[in-house]
Coordinates of C-alpha atoms in Angstrom, one line a residue:
M162 CA -17.4 2.5 4.8
K163 CA -14.8 5.0 6.0
I164 CA -11.2 4.0 5.4
L165 CA -8.0 5.7 6.4
I166 CA -4.7 4.9 4.6
I167 CA -1.5 5.8 6.6
Q168 CA 1.7 6.4 4.7
T169 CA 4.0 8.9 6.4
A170 CA 7.2 7.9 4.6
F171 CA 8.9 9.6 1.7
T172 CA 7.5 10.8 -1.6
G173 CA 8.0 7.6 -3.6
D174 CA 6.2 5.5 -0.9
V175 CA 3.2 7.8 -1.1
V176 CA 3.1 7.4 -4.9
L177 CA 3.1 3.6 -4.5
A178 CA 0.3 3.9 -1.9
T179 CA -2.0 5.4 -4.5
S180 CA -2.5 1.9 -5.9
L181 CA -4.6 1.2 -2.8
L182 CA -6.8 4.3 -3.5
E183 CA -7.3 3.0 -7.1
K184 CA -8.2 -0.5 -5.9
I185 CA -10.5 0.5 -3.1
H186 CA -12.4 2.9 -5.3
C187 CA -12.8 0.3 -8.0
E188 CA -14.0 -2.4 -5.8
I189 CA -15.9 -0.4 -3.1
P190 CA -16.9 2.8 -5.0
Q191 CA -19.1 4.0 -2.1
A192 CA -16.2 4.0 0.4
E193 CA -15.0 7.3 1.9
I194 CA -11.2 7.2 1.6
S195 CA -8.8 9.5 3.5
I196 CA -5.1 9.4 3.7
L197 CA -2.5 10.5 6.3
L198 CA 0.8 11.8 5.0
R199 CA 3.9 13.5 6.4
K200 CA 3.9 17.3 5.9
G201 CA 5.3 18.2 2.5
N202 CA 3.8 15.3 0.5
E203 CA 0.2 16.5 0.5
T204 CA 0.6 18.4 -2.9
L205 CA 1.2 15.0 -4.6
L206 CA -2.5 14.2 -4.1
S207 CA -4.0 17.6 -4.7
H208 CA -7.4 17.3 -6.3
H209 CA -7.2 13.5 -6.2
P210 CA -10.6 12.3 -7.4
F211 CA -11.0 9.4 -4.9
L212 CA -10.0 11.2 -1.7
K213 CA -12.4 12.7 0.8
E214 CA -9.6 14.1 3.1
I215 CA -5.9 14.4 3.4
L216 CA -4.6 14.4 7.0
I217 CA -1.1 15.7 7.6
W218 CA 1.4 14.8 10.3
N219 CA 4.1 17.5 10.8
K220 CA 7.1 15.4 12.1
K221 CA 9.6 18.2 12.0
E222 CA 7.9 20.5 14.6
N223 CA 6.3 19.4 17.8
K224 CA 6.2 15.9 16.6
L225 CA 4.7 14.3 19.7
S226 CA 2.2 17.1 20.2
N227 CA 1.0 16.8 16.6
L228 CA 0.8 13.0 17.0
F229 CA -1.6 13.3 19.9
K230 CA -3.7 15.9 18.0
L231 CA -3.9 13.4 15.2
I232 CA -5.0 10.6 17.5
F233 CA -7.9 12.8 18.8
R234 CA -8.9 13.7 15.2
I235 CA -8.8 10.2 13.9
R236 CA -10.9 8.9 16.8
K237 CA -13.4 11.7 16.2
N238 CA -13.7 10.7 12.5
K239 CA -14.7 7.2 13.5
Y240 CA -13.1 5.2 10.7
D241 CA -14.3 1.7 10.0
V242 CA -10.9 0.6 8.7
I243 CA -7.3 1.8 9.3
V244 CA -4.7 0.5 6.8
N245 CA -1.2 1.4 8.1
L246 CA 1.5 1.0 5.4
Q247 CA 4.2 2.2 7.8
R248 CA 6.3 0.0 10.0
F249 CA 7.4 2.4 12.7
A250 CA 6.1 3.0 16.2
G251 CA 4.5 6.4 15.7
T252 CA 2.0 5.2 13.2
G253 CA 1.5 2.0 15.2
I254 CA 0.3 4.2 18.1
L255 CA -2.0 6.1 15.8
T256 CA -3.5 2.8 14.5
S257 CA -3.8 1.1 17.8
L258 CA -5.6 4.1 19.4
S259 CA -7.7 4.9 16.4
G260 CA -10.9 3.3 17.6
A261 CA -11.4 1.8 14.2
K262 CA -13.2 -1.5 13.9
E263 CA -10.4 -3.0 11.7
K264 CA -6.8 -2.0 12.3
I265 CA -4.6 -3.5 9.6
G266 CA -0.8 -3.3 9.0
F267 CA 2.5 -5.1 8.8
S268 CA 3.8 -7.3 11.6
K269 CA 7.2 -5.4 11.5
N270 CA 5.4 -2.5 13.3
P271 CA 6.2 -2.8 17.0
L272 CA 2.6 -2.0 17.9
S273 CA 1.1 -4.5 15.5
L274 CA 0.2 -6.7 18.4
F275 CA -2.8 -4.4 18.9
Y276 CA -4.0 -4.7 15.3
T277 CA -6.9 -6.8 14.2
K278 CA -5.0 -8.0 11.1
R279 CA -1.3 -8.0 10.5
F280 CA 0.8 -9.3 7.6
S281 CA 4.5 -10.1 6.8
H282 CA 6.5 -7.6 4.8
N283 CA 9.1 -9.6 3.0
I284 CA 11.7 -7.9 0.8
G285 CA 14.0 -9.5 -1.7
D286 CA 11.8 -12.2 -3.2
G287 CA 10.9 -10.1 -6.2
T288 CA 7.4 -9.1 -5.0
H289 CA 6.6 -5.5 -5.8
E290 CA 5.8 -3.1 -3.1
I291 CA 2.3 -2.5 -4.5
E292 CA 1.6 -6.2 -4.1
R293 CA 2.9 -6.2 -0.6
N294 CA 0.6 -3.3 0.2
Q295 CA -2.3 -5.1 -1.5
L296 CA -2.0 -7.9 1.0
L297 CA -3.5 -5.6 3.6
I298 CA -6.8 -5.1 1.8
E299 CA -7.2 -8.2 -0.3
H300 CA -9.9 -9.5 2.1
L301 CA -11.9 -6.3 1.1
T302 CA -11.0 -6.0 -2.6
G303 CA -9.4 -9.2 -3.9
K304 CA -5.8 -10.1 -4.6
K305 CA -4.8 -8.3 -7.7
A306 CA -3.0 -5.0 -7.1
A307 CA -4.0 -1.9 -9.0
L308 CA -1.3 0.4 -10.5
P309 CA -0.5 3.6 -8.7
R310 CA -1.7 6.8 -10.3
L311 CA -1.2 10.6 -9.9
Y312 CA -3.6 13.2 -11.2
P313 CA -2.1 16.4 -12.6
D314 CA -4.9 18.7 -13.5
E315 CA -5.4 20.9 -16.6
S316 CA -3.6 23.8 -15.0
E317 CA -0.5 21.7 -14.3
F318 CA -0.4 20.3 -17.9
N319 CA -0.9 23.9 -19.2
S320 CA 1.9 25.2 -17.1
I321 CA 4.5 22.9 -18.6
K322 CA 3.4 23.3 -22.3
K323 CA 6.2 25.9 -22.8
Y324 CA 8.8 23.1 -22.3
Q325 CA 7.2 20.9 -24.9
N326 CA 7.9 22.7 -28.2
S327 CA 10.3 20.0 -29.3
D328 CA 11.4 16.5 -28.5
Y329 CA 12.7 16.2 -25.0
I330 CA 14.0 13.8 -22.3
T331 CA 14.2 14.4 -18.5
L332 CA 16.9 13.5 -16.1
S333 CA 16.2 13.3 -12.3
P334 CA 19.8 13.2 -11.1
G335 CA 19.3 13.5 -7.3
S336 CA 18.2 11.2 -4.4
V337 CA 18.0 11.5 -0.6
W338 CA 20.6 8.7 -0.4
F339 CA 24.1 9.1 -1.8
T340 CA 24.5 5.4 -2.7
K341 CA 21.3 5.5 -4.7
T342 CA 22.6 8.4 -6.8
F343 CA 24.2 8.0 -10.1
P344 CA 27.4 10.1 -9.9
P345 CA 27.4 13.6 -11.6
Y346 CA 30.2 12.7 -14.0
K347 CA 28.1 9.7 -15.2
W348 CA 25.1 12.0 -15.9
L349 CA 27.5 14.3 -17.8
E350 CA 28.5 11.3 -19.9
L351 CA 24.9 10.5 -20.7
I352 CA 24.2 14.2 -21.6
E353 CA 27.2 14.2 -23.9
K354 CA 25.9 11.0 -25.6
Y355 CA 22.7 12.8 -26.4
R356 CA 24.6 15.9 -27.6
Q357 CA 26.6 13.9 -30.0
A358 CA 23.6 11.8 -31.2
N359 CA 21.1 14.8 -31.5
S360 CA 22.1 18.2 -30.4
N361 CA 18.6 19.5 -30.8
I362 CA 17.1 17.2 -28.2
L363 CA 15.9 19.2 -25.1
I364 CA 17.1 17.9 -21.8
Y365 CA 15.3 18.9 -18.6
L366 CA 16.8 18.3 -15.1
L367 CA 14.1 17.6 -12.6
G368 CA 14.3 17.5 -8.8
S369 CA 13.7 19.4 -5.6
K370 CA 15.1 22.8 -4.6
A371 CA 17.8 20.9 -2.6
E372 CA 19.0 19.6 -6.0
Q373 CA 19.3 22.9 -7.7
D374 CA 23.0 23.1 -7.1
L375 CA 23.5 19.7 -8.6
G376 CA 21.5 20.8 -11.7
N377 CA 23.6 23.9 -12.0
E378 CA 26.8 21.9 -11.7
L379 CA 25.7 19.6 -14.6
I380 CA 24.9 22.6 -16.8
K381 CA 28.2 24.3 -16.0
N382 CA 30.2 21.2 -17.0
S383 CA 28.2 20.2 -20.0
K384 CA 28.6 21.3 -23.6
H385 CA 25.0 20.7 -24.4
N386 CA 23.3 23.9 -25.3
S387 CA 19.7 22.6 -24.7
L388 CA 20.1 21.5 -21.1
F389 CA 17.8 23.2 -18.6
N390 CA 17.7 23.1 -14.8
L391 CA 14.1 22.8 -13.6
C392 CA 15.1 21.5 -10.1
G393 CA 13.0 23.4 -7.6
E394 CA 11.0 25.1 -10.3
L395 CA 8.2 22.6 -10.7
S396 CA 5.8 21.0 -8.2
F397 CA 5.5 17.2 -7.9
L398 CA 2.5 17.2 -10.2
Q399 CA 4.0 19.6 -12.8
S400 CA 7.1 17.4 -12.9
T401 CA 4.9 14.3 -13.4
A402 CA 3.0 16.1 -16.2
L403 CA 6.3 16.9 -17.9
M404 CA 7.4 13.3 -17.6
K405 CA 4.3 12.1 -19.3
N406 CA 5.3 12.9 -22.9
A407 CA 9.1 12.8 -22.6
M408 CA 10.7 10.4 -25.1
M409 CA 12.6 9.0 -22.1
N410 CA 12.9 9.8 -18.3
Y411 CA 16.1 8.8 -16.6
V412 CA 15.9 8.3 -12.9
N413 CA 17.6 6.8 -9.9
D414 CA 15.9 4.3 -7.6
S415 CA 14.0 7.2 -6.1
A416 CA 10.7 9.0 -6.1
P417 CA 10.8 10.2 -9.8
L418 CA 10.8 6.5 -10.8
H419 CA 7.4 6.0 -9.1
M420 CA 6.1 9.3 -10.4
A421 CA 6.8 8.1 -13.9
G422 CA 5.0 4.9 -13.3
A423 CA 2.0 6.7 -11.9
I424 CA 1.4 8.4 -15.2
D425 CA 2.8 5.6 -17.4
A426 CA 5.7 7.6 -18.7
N427 CA 8.7 6.0 -20.5
V428 CA 11.4 5.4 -17.9
T429 CA 15.0 4.1 -17.5
A430 CA 15.8 3.3 -13.9
I431 CA 19.4 3.2 -12.7
Y432 CA 20.2 1.1 -9.7
C433 CA 23.5 1.6 -7.8
S434 CA 23.5 0.2 -4.3
T435 CA 20.0 -1.2 -4.4
V436 CA 18.5 -3.9 -6.7
P437 CA 15.1 -4.2 -8.5
K438 CA 14.3 -7.4 -6.7
F439 CA 13.6 -5.4 -3.5
G440 CA 10.3 -4.7 -5.1
F441 CA 10.5 -1.0 -6.1
G442 CA 11.0 -1.5 -9.8
P443 CA 9.4 0.5 -12.7
L444 CA 5.7 0.0 -13.5
S445 CA 5.5 1.9 -16.8
K446 CA 4.6 -0.1 -19.9
I447 CA 7.8 1.1 -21.5
S448 CA 10.6 0.8 -18.9
R449 CA 14.2 -0.3 -18.5
T450 CA 16.4 -1.1 -15.6
V451 CA 20.1 -0.6 -15.6
E452 CA 22.7 -1.9 -13.1
T453 CA 26.3 -2.9 -13.0
K454 CA 27.2 -6.1 -14.7
I455 CA 30.1 -6.7 -12.2
E456 CA 29.5 -9.1 -9.4
L457 CA 30.0 -7.2 -6.2
S458 CA 30.0 -9.1 -2.8
C459 CA 28.8 -5.8 -1.1
R460 CA 25.8 -5.3 -3.3
P461 CA 23.1 -4.7 -2.3
C462 CA 24.4 -3.0 0.8
G463 CA 21.0 -2.0 2.2
L464 CA 17.4 -1.4 1.4
H465 CA 17.4 2.4 1.5
G466 CA 21.0 3.3 0.7
Y467 CA 23.6 5.3 2.8
T468 CA 25.1 8.7 2.9
A469 CA 28.4 7.2 1.7
C470 CA 29.6 4.0 0.3
P471 CA 30.4 1.6 3.2
E472 CA 33.3 0.1 1.2
K473 CA 34.5 3.5 0.1
H474 CA 34.7 2.6 -3.6
F475 CA 31.1 3.0 -4.9
N476 CA 31.8 0.5 -7.7
C477 CA 28.1 -0.3 -7.9
A478 CA 27.8 3.1 -9.6
H479 CA 31.2 3.6 -11.2
T480 CA 31.0 0.3 -13.1
I481 CA 27.7 1.0 -14.8
S482 CA 28.3 1.6 -18.6
I483 CA 26.8 4.7 -20.1
D484 CA 26.3 2.7 -23.3
A485 CA 23.9 0.5 -21.3
V486 CA 22.1 3.6 -19.9
F487 CA 21.8 5.5 -23.2
Q488 CA 18.6 4.9 -25.2
P489 CA 18.9 6.0 -28.9
L490 CA 15.8 7.9 -29.9

């Protein structure tokens, strides 16, 4: 059986999609599994043991031309099953024109009319995203969702050993969305808490190259002498490997939260404008969620967040107590 999983959304969504790879391989070990990702996310699944092929859609350059090239390639590969986790028209076109025997996805996709199976995608009832995704394949594998997993290899674990000479925590202070991002001054308060509690604890800042300036700002304004900016210095899988043995990983409701879960790393997830009941909560065995204790009529203001607070006060972040965030080690 040849199966193609489509997930062309952002990094965290790809990490959660790996639960399907785990489940399919466990239940149908002879299946040939491929996955389609947006360009930039392919390194997440480098040397993944259950993948036959990674297809890439470059959305930033010649988007439509690349889409039609993918349609041709997918049809040529003659998949038995297409599982589309995306709910937007582009992937709906890919799925509908794939030539696959089974075309499965969510009914929110405007092209789902042409699928052989489609399912509701309901947010807000506490169902986790991996369970929503599992609905699409339960007729093939059963109902229980597998946990997502990433596979850093030996070279990636070796490359971060130099950062593990002492006890350490990680902070992932950035996010694509402003209203999902704990404010810099709040991160500084957390760093200061650790400095006062144990000045020898190493603190590593993780994130993309786009978040290097944020990391530099935190170091500039902190009194902690063992604070290091690794934003843009490590790959996805190197960052995941470093999170594995951290005493705690502090994250926003963003991709690093799911990276931690995919390697069962200790994690504290901070929710500003979004809420855990949307279904994107932590999956690590040792995990915590922190959010404001103030009732705000405007929260949650949206599923993905915004580039600015719609109410202009951002109280969903400002009213989170650092004492609630801080985890004594």
